[in-house]
Amino acid sequence: MTIAATKLFEIVPLTKHIGAEIRGLDLSKPVDEQTQKALYQAWLDHVVLIFRGQNLSQEDHVRATRIFGEHAPIRRPPKYFPPGFNRVLPGIMFISNIRENGEPIGALPDGEMMFHHDMIHHEIPDKGTLLYSIEIPSYGGNTLFASGYAAYDTLDPELKKKLEGKWAKHHYNYGSTIKGDGKGTEAFAAAKHPIFRTHEESGRKAVYVNRLMTVGIEGMDDREAEPLLEALFDHAEKPEFVYSHSWKVGDLMIWDNRCSTHAREDFPADQRRLMLRTTVVSNVRPY
Ligand code: OGA
Ligand code: MN
């Protein structure tokens, strides 16, 4: 018996370290188990996947989310839900600058956002995030993805030695986009995690601190910790570790929060931007 090599989809890597476009799949239809497995492996290999030109209902978006694991509930308490959150299926968030009666209908409404890992201020952060674009401004608003693996692999050995085995403290106010901007709701969680995280599926290590949410190093004086963290942030955000995504309507992205950070560039405040977001549960405490 011969087994024909079936081509499930095409994988087009976008940079040396991070990001791949998946071509030849329409996620408005269910995909079979073999394809789901191959997509999961492609995600582990490339950390960020992009599916262009998708036309997804909310149900389709949730089904695509489940390819990568369990669809997470929204952890922010309902009294802090922006009004748009009541108009989508449970577990879907609006990421949008659209305002009604002066109030943003979604989360993270405006402008530039520093590099971060989603949910790192929780004890068990969600492992993946999916973002689907519905309306985009005419320019700006790129999302930047940095490989935490590449940052770890190329880190100055002196700095690595100093920080190996140490833990960082993380804190976040929901809605804040630049550290110290005073925006957002005080988070209901703060957490400590290893500065270098081992990805439980790939076995690789990644830098696991970020400029937006990391506030200190456990057991270290802030005066000593600050320059070390700054050096880590500067290194991890180097352009050679980054894929910059220029959005088109109908793009669906998934990124791995265990081994990458992302940031957002500024965009015009008077143009609408609307995305739908879901996240994927993890059951592994970072180690
Ligand atoms: C997010 C996020 C970036 C963007 O939804 O977690 O960081 O480009 N979004 O809106
Ligand atoms: Mn984010």
PDB file of C-alpha atoms in Angstrom, residues 45-265:
ATOM      1  CA  ASP A  45       7.554  25.687  15.334  1.00  0.00           C
ATOM      2  CA  HIS A  46       6.836  29.281  14.282  1.00  0.00           C
ATOM      3  CA  VAL A  47       5.323  30.765  17.501  1.00  0.00           C
ATOM      4  CA  VAL A  48       3.045  33.109  15.510  1.00  0.00           C
ATOM      5  CA  LEU A  49       0.731  32.006  12.686  1.00  0.00           C
ATOM      6  CA  ILE A  50      -1.163  34.249  10.275  1.00  0.00           C
ATOM      7  CA  PHE A  51      -4.189  33.232   8.251  1.00  0.00           C
ATOM      8  CA  ARG A  52      -5.018  35.932   5.686  1.00  0.00           C
ATOM      9  CA  GLY A  53      -8.322  36.619   3.992  1.00  0.00           C
ATOM     10  CA  GLN A  54     -10.574  34.793   6.452  1.00  0.00           C
ATOM     11  CA  ASN A  55     -14.276  35.508   6.687  1.00  0.00           C
ATOM     12  CA  LEU A  56     -15.208  34.247  10.139  1.00  0.00           C
ATOM     13  CA  SER A  57     -18.343  34.337  12.209  1.00  0.00           C
ATOM     14  CA  GLN A  58     -17.838  34.408  15.959  1.00  0.00           C
ATOM     15  CA  GLU A  59     -18.626  30.681  16.040  1.00  0.00           C
ATOM     16  CA  ASP A  60     -15.895  30.075  13.455  1.00  0.00           C
ATOM     17  CA  HIS A  61     -13.452  32.118  15.537  1.00  0.00           C
ATOM     18  CA  VAL A  62     -14.229  30.035  18.622  1.00  0.00           C
ATOM     19  CA  ARG A  63     -13.853  26.806  16.630  1.00  0.00           C
ATOM     20  CA  ALA A  64     -10.463  27.996  15.325  1.00  0.00           C
ATOM     21  CA  THR A  65      -9.471  28.799  18.907  1.00  0.00           C
ATOM     22  CA  ARG A  66     -10.183  25.186  19.929  1.00  0.00           C
ATOM     23  CA  ILE A  67      -7.636  23.877  17.421  1.00  0.00           C
ATOM     24  CA  PHE A  68      -5.021  25.188  19.843  1.00  0.00           C
ATOM     25  CA  GLY A  69      -6.589  24.119  23.137  1.00  0.00           C
ATOM     26  CA  GLU A  70      -9.384  25.002  25.506  1.00  0.00           C
ATOM     27  CA  HIS A  71     -11.101  28.331  24.835  1.00  0.00           C
ATOM     28  CA  ALA A  72     -10.486  30.515  27.909  1.00  0.00           C
ATOM     29  CA  PRO A  73     -13.115  32.498  29.792  1.00  0.00           C
ATOM     30  CA  ILE A  74     -12.485  36.231  30.152  1.00  0.00           C
ATOM     31  CA  ARG A  75     -10.789  36.710  33.488  1.00  0.00           C
ATOM     32  CA  ARG A  76     -11.552  40.355  34.042  1.00  0.00           C
ATOM     33  CA  PRO A  77     -14.551  40.686  36.419  1.00  0.00           C
ATOM     34  CA  PRO A  78     -17.803  41.425  34.504  1.00  0.00           C
ATOM     35  CA  LYS A  79     -18.262  44.820  36.154  1.00  0.00           C
ATOM     36  CA  TYR A  80     -15.180  45.944  34.226  1.00  0.00           C
ATOM     37  CA  PHE A  81     -16.389  44.637  30.863  1.00  0.00           C
ATOM     38  CA  PRO A  82     -16.593  47.401  28.260  1.00  0.00           C
ATOM     39  CA  PRO A  83     -20.116  47.552  26.751  1.00  0.00           C
ATOM     40  CA  GLY A  84     -19.145  45.711  23.543  1.00  0.00           C
ATOM     41  CA  PHE A  85     -18.336  42.565  25.546  1.00  0.00           C
ATOM     42  CA  ASN A  86     -22.031  41.891  25.962  1.00  0.00           C
ATOM     43  CA  ARG A  87     -22.553  41.716  22.216  1.00  0.00           C
ATOM     44  CA  VAL A  88     -20.222  38.832  21.484  1.00  0.00           C
ATOM     45  CA  LEU A  89     -20.168  35.163  22.404  1.00  0.00           C
ATOM     46  CA  PRO A  90     -18.812  34.376  25.872  1.00  0.00           C
ATOM     47  CA  GLY A  91     -15.024  34.374  25.873  1.00  0.00           C
ATOM     48  CA  ILE A  92     -14.682  36.799  22.965  1.00  0.00           C
ATOM     49  CA  MET A  93     -13.319  40.285  23.586  1.00  0.00           C
ATOM     50  CA  PHE A  94     -13.564  43.426  21.501  1.00  0.00           C
ATOM     51  CA  ILE A  95     -10.168  45.086  21.042  1.00  0.00           C
ATOM     52  CA  SER A  96     -11.269  48.439  19.667  1.00  0.00           C
ATOM     53  CA  ASN A  97     -11.040  52.219  19.789  1.00  0.00           C
ATOM     54  CA  ILE A  98     -14.679  52.628  18.709  1.00  0.00           C
ATOM     55  CA  ARG A  99     -16.585  54.764  21.177  1.00  0.00           C
ATOM     56  CA  GLU A 100     -20.286  55.012  21.941  1.00  0.00           C
ATOM     57  CA  ASN A 101     -21.460  57.870  24.166  1.00  0.00           C
ATOM     58  CA  GLY A 102     -17.780  58.692  24.653  1.00  0.00           C
ATOM     59  CA  GLU A 103     -16.998  55.230  26.108  1.00  0.00           C
ATOM     60  CA  PRO A 104     -14.780  52.706  24.304  1.00  0.00           C
ATOM     61  CA  ILE A 105     -16.801  49.602  23.466  1.00  0.00           C
ATOM     62  CA  GLY A 106     -13.723  47.380  23.773  1.00  0.00           C
ATOM     63  CA  ALA A 107     -10.420  46.875  25.532  1.00  0.00           C
ATOM     64  CA  LEU A 108      -7.025  48.431  24.716  1.00  0.00           C
ATOM     65  CA  PRO A 109      -8.605  51.234  22.703  1.00  0.00           C
ATOM     66  CA  ASP A 110      -5.852  53.661  21.915  1.00  0.00           C
ATOM     67  CA  GLY A 111      -2.509  53.804  20.254  1.00  0.00           C
ATOM     68  CA  GLU A 112       0.877  52.477  21.057  1.00  0.00           C
ATOM     69  CA  MET A 113       1.339  49.549  23.403  1.00  0.00           C
ATOM     70  CA  MET A 114       4.593  48.332  24.964  1.00  0.00           C
ATOM     71  CA  PHE A 115       5.865  44.771  24.513  1.00  0.00           C
ATOM     72  CA  HIS A 116       4.099  42.285  26.790  1.00  0.00           C
ATOM     73  CA  HIS A 117       2.993  38.679  27.334  1.00  0.00           C
ATOM     74  CA  ASP A 118      -0.784  38.458  27.690  1.00  0.00           C
ATOM     75  CA  MET A 119      -1.862  37.579  31.235  1.00  0.00           C
ATOM     76  CA  ILE A 120       1.661  37.266  32.702  1.00  0.00           C
ATOM     77  CA  HIS A 121       0.273  38.836  35.886  1.00  0.00           C
ATOM     78  CA  HIS A 122      -1.730  35.624  36.438  1.00  0.00           C
ATOM     79  CA  GLU A 123      -0.375  32.484  38.077  1.00  0.00           C
ATOM     80  CA  ILE A 124      -1.211  30.354  35.059  1.00  0.00           C
ATOM     81  CA  PRO A 125      -1.245  32.682  32.037  1.00  0.00           C
ATOM     82  CA  ASP A 126      -3.248  31.673  28.975  1.00  0.00           C
ATOM     83  CA  LYS A 127      -0.905  30.038  26.496  1.00  0.00           C
ATOM     84  CA  GLY A 128      -2.217  31.488  23.258  1.00  0.00           C
ATOM     85  CA  THR A 129      -4.087  34.509  21.942  1.00  0.00           C
ATOM     86  CA  LEU A 130      -6.067  34.755  18.693  1.00  0.00           C
ATOM     87  CA  LEU A 131      -6.828  38.135  17.158  1.00  0.00           C
ATOM     88  CA  TYR A 132      -9.100  38.615  14.138  1.00  0.00           C
ATOM     89  CA  SER A 133      -9.313  41.926  12.318  1.00  0.00           C
ATOM     90  CA  ILE A 134     -12.665  43.349  11.253  1.00  0.00           C
ATOM     91  CA  GLU A 135     -11.865  47.058  10.778  1.00  0.00           C
ATOM     92  CA  ILE A 136      -8.398  48.596  10.494  1.00  0.00           C
ATOM     93  CA  PRO A 137      -7.092  52.160  10.146  1.00  0.00           C
ATOM     94  CA  SER A 138      -5.617  53.262   6.802  1.00  0.00           C
ATOM     95  CA  TYR A 139      -2.102  53.313   8.286  1.00  0.00           C
ATOM     96  CA  GLY A 140      -0.312  52.438  11.539  1.00  0.00           C
ATOM     97  CA  GLY A 141      -1.373  49.958  14.193  1.00  0.00           C
ATOM     98  CA  ASN A 142       1.054  47.199  13.257  1.00  0.00           C
ATOM     99  CA  THR A 143       1.415  44.476  15.876  1.00  0.00           C
ATOM    100  CA  LEU A 144       5.034  43.490  16.556  1.00  0.00           C
ATOM    101  CA  PHE A 145       5.990  39.992  17.712  1.00  0.00           C
ATOM    102  CA  ALA A 146       9.348  39.247  19.349  1.00  0.00           C
ATOM    103  CA  SER A 147      10.750  35.763  19.825  1.00  0.00           C
ATOM    104  CA  GLY A 148      11.632  35.073  23.449  1.00  0.00           C
ATOM    105  CA  TYR A 149      13.603  32.029  22.280  1.00  0.00           C
ATOM    106  CA  ALA A 150      15.879  34.129  20.062  1.00  0.00           C
ATOM    107  CA  ALA A 151      16.346  36.614  22.900  1.00  0.00           C
ATOM    108  CA  TYR A 152      17.356  33.830  25.285  1.00  0.00           C
ATOM    109  CA  ASP A 153      19.656  32.074  22.833  1.00  0.00           C
ATOM    110  CA  THR A 154      21.613  35.252  22.066  1.00  0.00           C
ATOM    111  CA  LEU A 155      21.630  36.843  25.511  1.00  0.00           C
ATOM    112  CA  ASP A 156      24.929  38.122  26.904  1.00  0.00           C
ATOM    113  CA  PRO A 157      26.319  35.200  28.960  1.00  0.00           C
ATOM    114  CA  GLU A 158      27.174  37.470  31.901  1.00  0.00           C
ATOM    115  CA  LEU A 159      23.608  38.742  32.133  1.00  0.00           C
ATOM    116  CA  LYS A 160      22.253  35.228  31.679  1.00  0.00           C
ATOM    117  CA  LYS A 161      24.405  33.938  34.528  1.00  0.00           C
ATOM    118  CA  LYS A 162      23.281  36.749  36.814  1.00  0.00           C
ATOM    119  CA  LEU A 163      19.593  36.080  36.187  1.00  0.00           C
ATOM    120  CA  GLU A 164      19.446  32.304  35.693  1.00  0.00           C
ATOM    121  CA  GLY A 165      17.185  30.786  38.345  1.00  0.00           C
ATOM    122  CA  LYS A 166      15.766  34.153  39.420  1.00  0.00           C
ATOM    123  CA  TRP A 167      12.104  35.137  39.371  1.00  0.00           C
ATOM    124  CA  ALA A 168      10.468  38.356  38.212  1.00  0.00           C
ATOM    125  CA  LYS A 169       7.433  40.162  39.605  1.00  0.00           C
ATOM    126  CA  HIS A 170       4.620  41.171  37.258  1.00  0.00           C
ATOM    127  CA  HIS A 171       1.730  43.530  37.694  1.00  0.00           C
ATOM    128  CA  TYR A 172      -0.793  44.984  35.296  1.00  0.00           C
ATOM    129  CA  ASN A 173      -3.752  47.345  35.288  1.00  0.00           C
ATOM    130  CA  TYR A 174      -6.283  46.193  32.662  1.00  0.00           C
ATOM    131  CA  GLY A 175      -6.292  48.838  29.952  1.00  0.00           C
ATOM    132  CA  SER A 176      -2.816  50.260  30.512  1.00  0.00           C
ATOM    133  CA  THR A 177      -0.676  50.359  27.366  1.00  0.00           C
ATOM    134  CA  ILE A 178       2.481  52.153  28.518  1.00  0.00           C
ATOM    135  CA  LYS A 179       3.987  51.347  31.923  1.00  0.00           C
ATOM    136  CA  GLY A 180       3.067  54.046  34.410  1.00  0.00           C
ATOM    137  CA  ASP A 181       0.463  55.709  32.178  1.00  0.00           C
ATOM    138  CA  GLY A 182      -2.035  55.669  35.054  1.00  0.00           C
ATOM    139  CA  LYS A 183      -4.685  54.254  32.718  1.00  0.00           C
ATOM    140  CA  GLY A 184      -6.680  51.137  33.345  1.00  0.00           C
ATOM    141  CA  THR A 185      -8.235  49.267  36.197  1.00  0.00           C
ATOM    142  CA  GLU A 186      -6.051  47.921  38.961  1.00  0.00           C
ATOM    143  CA  ALA A 187      -5.423  44.259  38.154  1.00  0.00           C
ATOM    144  CA  PHE A 188      -6.780  41.648  40.470  1.00  0.00           C
ATOM    145  CA  ALA A 189      -3.687  39.599  40.158  1.00  0.00           C
ATOM    146  CA  ALA A 190       0.023  40.011  40.401  1.00  0.00           C
ATOM    147  CA  ALA A 191       2.345  37.067  39.877  1.00  0.00           C
ATOM    148  CA  LYS A 192       5.938  35.908  40.029  1.00  0.00           C
ATOM    149  CA  HIS A 193       7.470  33.717  37.361  1.00  0.00           C
ATOM    150  CA  PRO A 194      10.961  32.533  36.375  1.00  0.00           C
ATOM    151  CA  ILE A 195      12.834  35.154  34.309  1.00  0.00           C
ATOM    152  CA  PHE A 196      13.717  32.424  31.836  1.00  0.00           C
ATOM    153  CA  ARG A 197      10.762  30.173  31.102  1.00  0.00           C
ATOM    154  CA  THR A 198      11.008  26.651  29.737  1.00  0.00           C
ATOM    155  CA  HIS A 199       8.358  25.958  27.123  1.00  0.00           C
ATOM    156  CA  GLU A 200       6.787  22.689  28.261  1.00  0.00           C
ATOM    157  CA  GLU A 201       6.181  21.439  24.713  1.00  0.00           C
ATOM    158  CA  SER A 202       9.312  22.515  22.835  1.00  0.00           C
ATOM    159  CA  GLY A 203      11.679  22.175  25.811  1.00  0.00           C
ATOM    160  CA  ARG A 204      13.324  25.460  24.761  1.00  0.00           C
ATOM    161  CA  LYS A 205      13.967  28.392  27.067  1.00  0.00           C
ATOM    162  CA  ALA A 206      12.655  31.886  26.448  1.00  0.00           C
ATOM    163  CA  VAL A 207      13.081  35.292  28.059  1.00  0.00           C
ATOM    164  CA  TYR A 208       9.945  35.753  30.154  1.00  0.00           C
ATOM    165  CA  VAL A 209       9.869  39.401  31.250  1.00  0.00           C
ATOM    166  CA  ASN A 210       8.394  42.387  29.448  1.00  0.00           C
ATOM    167  CA  ARG A 211       8.537  46.177  29.485  1.00  0.00           C
ATOM    168  CA  LEU A 212       4.839  46.721  30.154  1.00  0.00           C
ATOM    169  CA  MET A 213       4.148  44.355  33.050  1.00  0.00           C
ATOM    170  CA  THR A 214       7.400  43.325  34.748  1.00  0.00           C
ATOM    171  CA  VAL A 215       8.020  45.454  37.835  1.00  0.00           C
ATOM    172  CA  GLY A 216      10.963  43.880  39.653  1.00  0.00           C
ATOM    173  CA  ILE A 217      13.089  40.887  40.500  1.00  0.00           C
ATOM    174  CA  GLU A 218      12.320  38.766  43.516  1.00  0.00           C
ATOM    175  CA  GLY A 219      14.829  39.160  46.327  1.00  0.00           C
ATOM    176  CA  MET A 220      16.688  41.974  44.575  1.00  0.00           C
ATOM    177  CA  ASP A 221      16.771  45.628  45.387  1.00  0.00           C
ATOM    178  CA  ASP A 222      15.035  47.762  42.704  1.00  0.00           C
ATOM    179  CA  ARG A 223      18.157  49.862  42.173  1.00  0.00           C
ATOM    180  CA  GLU A 224      20.031  46.725  41.194  1.00  0.00           C
ATOM    181  CA  ALA A 225      17.140  45.092  39.310  1.00  0.00           C
ATOM    182  CA  GLU A 226      16.105  48.033  37.125  1.00  0.00           C
ATOM    183  CA  PRO A 227      19.196  48.260  34.905  1.00  0.00           C
ATOM    184  CA  LEU A 228      19.237  44.463  34.516  1.00  0.00           C
ATOM    185  CA  LEU A 229      15.606  44.416  33.436  1.00  0.00           C
ATOM    186  CA  GLU A 230      16.153  47.372  31.084  1.00  0.00           C
ATOM    187  CA  ALA A 231      19.045  45.498  29.469  1.00  0.00           C
ATOM    188  CA  LEU A 232      16.826  42.448  29.072  1.00  0.00           C
ATOM    189  CA  PHE A 233      13.975  44.469  27.531  1.00  0.00           C
ATOM    190  CA  ASP A 234      16.328  46.258  25.138  1.00  0.00           C
ATOM    191  CA  HIS A 235      17.838  42.980  24.021  1.00  0.00           C
ATOM    192  CA  ALA A 236      14.529  41.118  23.667  1.00  0.00           C
ATOM    193  CA  GLU A 237      13.016  43.889  21.516  1.00  0.00           C
ATOM    194  CA  LYS A 238      15.857  44.041  18.978  1.00  0.00           C
ATOM    195  CA  PRO A 239      14.461  44.284  15.434  1.00  0.00           C
ATOM    196  CA  GLU A 240      16.209  41.077  14.356  1.00  0.00           C
ATOM    197  CA  PHE A 241      13.970  39.087  16.739  1.00  0.00           C
ATOM    198  CA  VAL A 242      10.765  40.822  15.609  1.00  0.00           C
ATOM    199  CA  TYR A 243       8.080  40.214  13.003  1.00  0.00           C
ATOM    200  CA  SER A 244       5.961  43.317  12.352  1.00  0.00           C
ATOM    201  CA  HIS A 245       2.442  42.506  11.192  1.00  0.00           C
ATOM    202  CA  SER A 246       0.713  44.979   8.930  1.00  0.00           C
ATOM    203  CA  TRP A 247      -2.990  44.169   9.260  1.00  0.00           C
ATOM    204  CA  LYS A 248      -5.510  43.606   6.547  1.00  0.00           C
ATOM    205  CA  VAL A 249      -9.191  43.021   7.147  1.00  0.00           C
ATOM    206  CA  GLY A 250      -9.781  39.273   7.538  1.00  0.00           C
ATOM    207  CA  ASP A 251      -6.425  38.413   9.139  1.00  0.00           C
ATOM    208  CA  LEU A 252      -6.539  35.865  11.932  1.00  0.00           C
ATOM    209  CA  MET A 253      -3.408  35.555  14.052  1.00  0.00           C
ATOM    210  CA  ILE A 254      -2.443  33.248  16.859  1.00  0.00           C
ATOM    211  CA  TRP A 255       0.589  33.795  19.053  1.00  0.00           C
ATOM    212  CA  ASP A 256       2.245  31.776  21.809  1.00  0.00           C
ATOM    213  CA  ASN A 257       2.425  33.749  25.058  1.00  0.00           C
ATOM    214  CA  ARG A 258       4.888  31.268  26.560  1.00  0.00           C
ATOM    215  CA  CYS A 259       7.772  32.220  24.301  1.00  0.00           C
ATOM    216  CA  SER A 260       6.960  35.554  22.652  1.00  0.00           C
ATOM    217  CA  THR A 261       5.993  39.125  23.417  1.00  0.00           C
ATOM    218  CA  HIS A 262       3.996  41.534  21.299  1.00  0.00           C
ATOM    219  CA  ALA A 263       3.572  45.296  21.059  1.00  0.00           C
ATOM    220  CA  ARG A 264       1.451  47.699  19.035  1.00  0.00           C
ATOM    221  CA  GLU A 265       2.457  50.742  17.053  1.00  0.00           C
TER     222      GLU A 265
END
